[in-house]
């Protein structure tokens, strides 16, 4: 009697382990969650060109323009990225306001971050 119950318990544990392992392997195959407040630097422009966030939030610029070099420079100099061809640049905005920025090599590349209270 006792050994049978123990065996059943072990089988239940083994089945549970398989289910959990299946779930976790599925999780690792999912794409990473999209970054909030993301601006993609692509096609010689900022996309979206205007983004609205709340004070305390962070904007992430993703440089992905096929090898073309860009940067992100605030018109009021409150933030500035290096010149970049790939990777990301982030800036956290603590003060509400409207921040316009541009690209040094391409002065016609313009973007705006609107920070709400
Ligand atoms: Cu540029």
CSV table of N, CA and C and ligand atoms in Angstrom, one decimal:
chain,number,residue,atom,x,y,z
A,1,UNK,N,0.8,-1.2,0.0
A,1,UNK,CA,0.0,0.0,0.0
A,1,UNK,C,0.9,1.3,0.0
A,2,UNK,N,1.7,1.3,1.0
A,2,UNK,CA,2.5,2.5,1.1
A,2,UNK,C,3.4,2.8,-0.1
A,3,UNK,N,4.2,1.7,-0.6
A,3,UNK,CA,5.0,2.0,-1.7
A,3,UNK,C,4.3,2.5,-3.0
A,4,UNK,N,3.1,2.0,-3.2
A,4,UNK,CA,2.3,2.4,-4.4
A,4,UNK,C,2.0,3.9,-4.3
A,5,UNK,N,1.5,4.3,-3.1
A,5,UNK,CA,1.2,5.8,-2.9
A,5,UNK,C,2.4,6.6,-3.1
A,6,UNK,N,3.6,6.2,-2.6
A,6,UNK,CA,4.8,6.9,-2.8
A,6,UNK,C,5.2,7.0,-4.3
A,7,UNK,N,5.0,5.9,-5.0
A,7,UNK,CA,5.3,5.9,-6.4
A,7,UNK,C,4.4,6.9,-7.2
A,8,UNK,N,3.1,6.9,-6.8
A,8,UNK,CA,2.2,7.8,-7.5
A,8,UNK,C,2.6,9.3,-7.2
A,9,UNK,N,3.0,9.5,-5.9
A,9,UNK,CA,3.4,10.9,-5.6
A,9,UNK,C,4.6,11.3,-6.4
A,10,UNK,N,5.5,10.3,-6.6
A,10,UNK,CA,6.7,10.6,-7.4
A,10,UNK,C,6.4,10.9,-8.8
A,11,UNK,N,5.4,10.2,-9.4
A,11,UNK,CA,5.0,10.4,-10.7
A,11,UNK,C,4.4,11.8,-10.9
A,12,UNK,N,3.6,12.1,-9.9
A,12,UNK,CA,2.9,13.4,-9.9
A,12,UNK,C,4.0,14.5,-9.9
A,13,UNK,N,5.0,14.4,-9.1
A,13,UNK,CA,6.1,15.4,-9.0
A,13,UNK,C,6.8,15.5,-10.3
A,14,UNK,N,7.1,14.3,-10.9
A,14,UNK,CA,7.8,14.3,-12.2
A,14,UNK,C,7.0,15.0,-13.3
A,15,UNK,N,5.7,14.7,-13.3
A,15,UNK,CA,4.8,15.3,-14.4
A,15,UNK,C,4.8,16.8,-14.2
A,16,UNK,N,4.7,17.3,-12.9
A,16,UNK,CA,4.7,18.7,-12.6
A,16,UNK,C,6.0,19.3,-13.1
A,17,UNK,N,7.1,18.7,-12.9
A,17,UNK,CA,8.4,19.2,-13.3
A,17,UNK,C,8.4,19.4,-14.8
A,18,UNK,N,7.9,18.4,-15.6
A,18,UNK,CA,7.9,18.5,-17.0
A,18,UNK,C,7.0,19.7,-17.5
A,19,UNK,N,5.9,19.9,-16.9
A,19,UNK,CA,5.0,21.0,-17.2
A,19,UNK,C,5.7,22.3,-17.0
A,20,UNK,N,6.3,22.4,-15.8
A,20,UNK,CA,7.0,23.7,-15.5
A,20,UNK,C,8.2,23.9,-16.4
A,21,UNK,N,8.9,22.9,-16.8
A,21,UNK,CA,10.1,23.0,-17.7
A,21,UNK,C,9.5,23.5,-19.1
A,22,UNK,N,8.4,22.9,-19.5
A,22,UNK,CA,7.8,23.3,-20.8
A,22,UNK,C,7.5,24.7,-20.8
A,23,UNK,N,6.9,25.2,-19.7
A,23,UNK,CA,6.5,26.6,-19.6
A,23,UNK,C,7.7,27.5,-19.7
A,24,UNK,N,8.8,27.2,-19.0
A,24,UNK,CA,9.9,28.1,-18.9
A,24,UNK,C,10.6,28.1,-20.2
A,25,UNK,N,10.7,27.0,-21.0
A,25,UNK,CA,11.4,27.0,-22.2
A,25,UNK,C,10.6,27.8,-23.2
A,26,UNK,N,9.3,27.8,-23.1
A,26,UNK,CA,8.4,28.6,-24.0
A,26,UNK,C,8.7,30.1,-23.7
A,27,UNK,N,8.8,30.5,-22.5
A,27,UNK,CA,9.1,31.9,-22.1
A,27,UNK,C,10.4,32.4,-22.7
A,28,UNK,N,11.4,31.5,-22.7
A,28,UNK,CA,12.7,32.0,-23.3
A,28,UNK,C,12.6,32.2,-24.8
A,29,UNK,N,11.6,31.6,-25.5
A,29,UNK,CA,11.5,31.7,-26.9
A,29,UNK,C,10.7,33.0,-27.3
A,30,UNK,N,10.0,33.6,-26.3
A,30,UNK,CA,9.2,34.8,-26.6
A,30,UNK,C,10.1,35.9,-26.9
A,31,UNK,N,9.7,36.9,-27.8
A,31,UNK,CA,10.5,38.0,-28.0
A,31,UNK,C,10.5,38.9,-26.8
A,32,UNK,N,11.6,39.7,-26.6
A,32,UNK,CA,11.6,40.6,-25.4
A,32,UNK,C,10.5,41.6,-25.5
A,33,UNK,N,10.0,42.0,-24.4
A,33,UNK,CA,8.9,43.0,-24.4
A,33,UNK,C,9.4,44.3,-25.0
A,34,UNK,N,8.6,45.0,-25.7
A,34,UNK,CA,9.0,46.2,-26.4
A,34,UNK,C,9.4,47.3,-25.3
A,35,UNK,N,10.4,48.0,-25.6
A,35,UNK,CA,10.9,49.1,-24.6
A,35,UNK,C,9.9,50.2,-24.6
A,36,UNK,N,9.4,50.6,-23.5
A,36,UNK,CA,8.5,51.8,-23.4
A,36,UNK,C,9.2,53.0,-23.8
A,37,UNK,N,8.4,54.0,-24.4
A,37,UNK,CA,9.0,55.3,-24.7
A,37,UNK,C,10.2,55.2,-25.6
A,38,UNK,N,10.1,54.4,-26.6
A,38,UNK,CA,11.2,54.2,-27.5
A,38,UNK,C,11.1,55.0,-28.8
A,39,UNK,N,12.2,55.6,-29.2
A,39,UNK,CA,12.3,56.4,-30.4
A,39,UNK,C,13.4,55.7,-31.3
A,40,UNK,N,13.0,55.2,-32.5
A,40,UNK,CA,13.9,54.6,-33.4
A,40,UNK,C,14.6,55.6,-34.3
A,41,UNK,N,15.9,55.6,-34.4
A,41,UNK,CA,16.6,56.5,-35.3
A,41,UNK,C,16.9,55.7,-36.5
A,42,UNK,N,16.1,56.0,-37.6
A,42,UNK,CA,16.1,55.1,-38.8
A,42,UNK,C,15.6,56.0,-40.0
A,43,UNK,N,16.1,55.6,-41.2
A,43,UNK,CA,15.8,56.4,-42.4
A,43,UNK,C,16.0,57.9,-42.2
A,44,UNK,N,17.1,58.2,-41.6
A,44,UNK,CA,17.5,59.6,-41.4
A,44,UNK,C,16.5,60.4,-40.7
A,45,UNK,N,15.8,59.8,-39.8
A,45,UNK,CA,14.8,60.5,-39.0
A,45,UNK,C,14.6,59.9,-37.6
A,46,UNK,N,13.9,60.6,-36.8
A,46,UNK,CA,13.5,60.0,-35.5
A,46,UNK,C,12.0,59.5,-35.6
A,47,UNK,N,11.8,58.3,-35.2
A,47,UNK,CA,10.5,57.7,-35.3
A,47,UNK,C,10.0,57.2,-34.0
A,48,UNK,N,8.9,57.8,-33.3
A,48,UNK,CA,8.2,58.9,-33.8
A,48,UNK,C,9.0,60.2,-33.6
A,49,UNK,N,8.7,61.3,-34.3
A,49,UNK,CA,9.5,62.5,-34.2
A,49,UNK,C,9.1,63.3,-32.9
A,50,UNK,N,7.9,63.0,-32.4
A,50,UNK,CA,7.4,63.6,-31.2
A,50,UNK,C,6.9,62.5,-30.3
A,51,UNK,N,7.3,62.5,-29.0
A,51,UNK,CA,6.9,61.5,-28.1
A,51,UNK,C,6.5,62.2,-26.8
A,52,UNK,N,5.4,61.8,-26.1
A,52,UNK,CA,4.9,62.4,-24.9
A,52,UNK,C,5.1,61.4,-23.8
A,53,UNK,N,5.7,61.9,-22.7
A,53,UNK,CA,5.9,61.0,-21.5
A,53,UNK,C,5.5,61.7,-20.3
A,54,UNK,N,5.6,61.1,-19.1
A,54,UNK,CA,5.4,61.7,-17.9
A,54,UNK,C,6.7,62.0,-17.2
A,55,UNK,N,6.8,63.1,-16.4
A,55,UNK,CA,8.0,63.4,-15.6
A,55,UNK,C,8.5,62.2,-14.9
A,56,UNK,N,9.8,61.9,-14.9
A,56,UNK,CA,10.4,60.8,-14.2
A,56,UNK,C,10.6,59.6,-15.2
A,57,UNK,N,10.0,59.7,-16.4
A,57,UNK,CA,10.2,58.5,-17.3
A,57,UNK,C,11.4,58.7,-18.2
A,58,UNK,N,11.8,57.6,-18.8
A,58,UNK,CA,13.0,57.6,-19.6
A,58,UNK,C,12.7,57.3,-21.0
A,59,UNK,N,13.3,58.0,-21.9
A,59,UNK,CA,13.2,57.8,-23.3
A,59,UNK,C,14.4,57.0,-23.8
A,60,UNK,N,14.2,56.0,-24.6
A,60,UNK,CA,15.3,55.2,-25.2
A,60,UNK,C,15.3,55.4,-26.7
A,61,UNK,N,16.4,55.9,-27.2
A,61,UNK,CA,16.6,56.0,-28.6
A,61,UNK,C,17.4,54.8,-29.1
A,62,UNK,N,16.9,54.2,-30.1
A,62,UNK,CA,17.5,53.0,-30.7
A,62,UNK,C,18.1,53.4,-32.0
A,63,UNK,N,19.4,53.3,-32.2
A,63,UNK,CA,20.0,53.7,-33.4
A,63,UNK,C,20.1,52.5,-34.4
A,64,UNK,N,19.4,52.6,-35.5
A,64,UNK,CA,19.3,51.4,-36.4
A,64,UNK,C,19.1,51.9,-37.8
A,65,UNK,N,20.1,52.7,-38.3
A,65,UNK,CA,20.0,53.3,-39.6
A,65,UNK,C,21.0,52.7,-40.6
A,66,UNK,N,21.2,51.4,-40.6
A,66,UNK,CA,22.1,50.8,-41.6
A,66,UNK,C,23.5,51.3,-41.7
A,67,UNK,N,24.1,51.7,-40.5
A,67,UNK,CA,25.5,52.2,-40.5
A,67,UNK,C,25.6,53.7,-40.6
A,68,UNK,N,24.5,54.4,-40.8
A,68,UNK,CA,24.6,55.9,-40.9
A,68,UNK,C,24.7,56.4,-39.4
A,69,UNK,N,25.7,57.4,-39.2
A,69,UNK,CA,25.9,57.9,-37.9
A,69,UNK,C,25.0,59.0,-37.5
A,70,UNK,N,24.4,59.0,-36.4
A,70,UNK,CA,23.5,60.0,-35.9
A,70,UNK,C,23.8,60.3,-34.4
A,71,UNK,N,23.3,61.4,-33.9
A,71,UNK,CA,23.3,61.6,-32.4
A,71,UNK,C,21.9,62.2,-32.0
A,72,UNK,N,21.8,62.5,-30.8
A,72,UNK,CA,20.6,63.1,-30.2
A,72,UNK,C,21.1,64.2,-29.3
A,73,UNK,N,20.9,65.4,-29.7
A,73,UNK,CA,21.4,66.6,-28.9
A,73,UNK,C,20.2,67.6,-28.6
A,74,UNK,N,20.0,67.8,-27.4
A,74,UNK,CA,18.9,68.8,-27.0
A,74,UNK,C,19.3,70.2,-27.4
A,75,UNK,N,18.3,70.9,-28.0
A,75,UNK,CA,18.6,72.3,-28.4
A,75,UNK,C,19.1,73.1,-27.2
A,76,UNK,N,18.6,72.8,-26.0
A,76,UNK,CA,19.0,73.5,-24.8
A,76,UNK,C,20.2,72.8,-24.1
A,77,UNK,N,20.8,71.9,-24.7
A,77,UNK,CA,22.0,71.2,-24.3
A,77,UNK,C,21.8,70.4,-23.0
A,78,UNK,N,20.5,70.1,-22.6
A,78,UNK,CA,20.2,69.4,-21.4
A,78,UNK,C,20.6,67.9,-21.5
A,79,UNK,N,20.7,67.4,-22.7
A,79,UNK,CA,21.1,66.0,-22.9
A,79,UNK,C,21.8,65.9,-24.3
A,80,UNK,N,22.7,64.9,-24.4
A,80,UNK,CA,23.5,64.8,-25.6
A,80,UNK,C,24.0,63.4,-25.7
A,81,UNK,N,23.8,62.7,-26.8
A,81,UNK,CA,24.3,61.3,-26.9
A,81,UNK,C,25.6,61.5,-27.7
A,82,UNK,N,26.5,60.4,-27.7
A,82,UNK,CA,27.6,60.4,-28.6
A,82,UNK,C,27.1,60.2,-30.0
A,83,UNK,N,28.0,60.3,-31.0
A,83,UNK,CA,27.7,59.9,-32.3
A,83,UNK,C,27.6,58.4,-32.4
A,84,UNK,N,26.5,57.8,-32.9
A,84,UNK,CA,26.3,56.4,-32.8
A,84,UNK,C,25.8,55.8,-34.1
A,85,UNK,N,26.1,54.6,-34.4
A,85,UNK,CA,25.6,53.9,-35.6
A,85,UNK,C,24.7,52.7,-35.2
A,86,UNK,N,24.8,52.3,-33.9
A,86,UNK,CA,23.9,51.2,-33.4
A,86,UNK,C,23.8,51.4,-31.9
A,87,UNK,N,23.2,50.4,-31.2
A,87,UNK,CA,23.0,50.5,-29.8
A,87,UNK,C,22.0,51.5,-29.4
A,88,UNK,N,21.9,51.8,-28.1
A,88,UNK,CA,20.8,52.7,-27.6
A,88,UNK,C,21.4,53.8,-26.7
A,89,UNK,N,20.6,54.9,-26.6
A,89,UNK,CA,20.9,56.0,-25.7
A,89,UNK,C,19.7,56.3,-24.9
A,90,UNK,N,19.8,56.5,-23.6
A,90,UNK,CA,18.7,56.8,-22.8
A,90,UNK,C,18.8,58.1,-22.0
A,91,UNK,N,17.7,58.8,-21.8
A,91,UNK,CA,17.7,60.0,-20.9
A,91,UNK,C,16.5,60.0,-20.1
A,92,UNK,N,16.6,60.3,-18.9
A,92,UNK,CA,15.4,60.4,-18.0
A,92,UNK,C,15.1,61.8,-17.8
A,93,UNK,N,13.8,62.2,-18.0
A,93,UNK,CA,13.3,63.5,-17.9
A,93,UNK,C,12.6,63.8,-16.6
A,94,UNK,N,13.2,64.6,-15.8
A,94,UNK,CA,12.6,64.8,-14.4
A,94,UNK,C,11.7,66.1,-14.4
A,95,UNK,N,12.0,67.1,-15.3
A,95,UNK,CA,11.3,68.3,-15.3
A,95,UNK,C,10.3,68.4,-16.5
A,96,UNK,N,9.0,68.7,-16.2
A,96,UNK,CA,8.1,68.8,-17.2
A,96,UNK,C,8.5,70.0,-18.2
A,97,UNK,N,8.1,69.8,-19.5
A,97,UNK,CA,8.4,70.8,-20.5
A,97,UNK,C,8.5,70.2,-21.8
A,98,UNK,N,8.8,71.0,-22.8
A,98,UNK,CA,8.9,70.5,-24.2
A,98,UNK,C,10.4,70.6,-24.6
A,99,UNK,N,11.0,69.5,-24.9
A,99,UNK,CA,12.4,69.4,-25.2
A,99,UNK,C,12.6,69.1,-26.7
A,100,UNK,N,13.1,70.1,-27.5
A,100,UNK,CA,13.4,69.8,-28.9
A,100,UNK,C,14.8,69.4,-29.0
A,101,UNK,N,15.1,68.5,-29.9
A,101,UNK,CA,16.4,68.0,-30.1
A,101,UNK,C,16.7,67.8,-31.6
A,102,UNK,N,18.0,67.6,-31.9
A,102,UNK,CA,18.4,67.5,-33.3
A,102,UNK,C,19.6,66.6,-33.4
A,103,UNK,N,20.0,66.3,-34.7
A,103,UNK,CA,21.1,65.4,-35.0
A,103,UNK,C,22.2,66.3,-35.5
A,104,UNK,N,23.4,66.2,-34.9
A,104,UNK,CA,24.5,67.1,-35.3
A,104,UNK,C,24.9,67.0,-36.8
A,105,UNK,N,25.1,65.8,-37.3
A,105,UNK,CA,25.5,65.7,-38.7
A,105,UNK,C,24.4,66.0,-39.7
A,106,UNK,N,23.1,66.0,-39.2
A,106,UNK,CA,22.0,66.2,-40.1
A,106,UNK,C,21.0,67.2,-39.4
A,107,UNK,N,21.3,68.5,-39.5
A,107,UNK,CA,20.5,69.5,-38.7
A,107,UNK,C,19.0,69.5,-39.1
A,108,UNK,N,18.7,68.9,-40.2
A,108,UNK,CA,17.2,68.8,-40.5
A,108,UNK,C,16.5,67.7,-39.8
A,109,UNK,N,17.3,66.8,-39.1
A,109,UNK,CA,16.7,65.8,-38.3
A,109,UNK,C,16.3,66.4,-37.0
A,110,UNK,N,14.9,66.4,-36.8
A,110,UNK,CA,14.4,67.1,-35.6
A,110,UNK,C,13.5,66.2,-34.8
A,111,UNK,N,13.5,66.3,-33.5
A,111,UNK,CA,12.6,65.5,-32.7
A,111,UNK,C,12.2,66.3,-31.5
A,112,UNK,N,11.1,65.9,-30.8
A,112,UNK,CA,10.6,66.6,-29.7
A,112,UNK,C,10.2,65.6,-28.6
A,113,UNK,N,10.5,65.9,-27.3
A,113,UNK,CA,10.0,65.1,-26.2
A,113,UNK,C,9.2,66.0,-25.4
A,114,UNK,N,7.9,65.7,-25.2
A,114,UNK,CA,7.0,66.5,-24.4
A,114,UNK,C,6.9,65.7,-23.0
A,115,UNK,N,7.3,66.4,-22.0
A,115,UNK,CA,7.2,65.8,-20.6
A,115,UNK,C,6.1,66.4,-19.8
A,116,UNK,N,5.1,65.6,-19.5
A,116,UNK,CA,4.0,66.1,-18.8
A,116,UNK,C,4.2,65.9,-17.3
A,117,UNK,N,3.6,66.8,-16.5
A,117,UNK,CA,3.8,66.7,-15.0
A,117,UNK,C,3.3,65.4,-14.5
B,1,LIG,CU1,21.6,62.2,-38.2
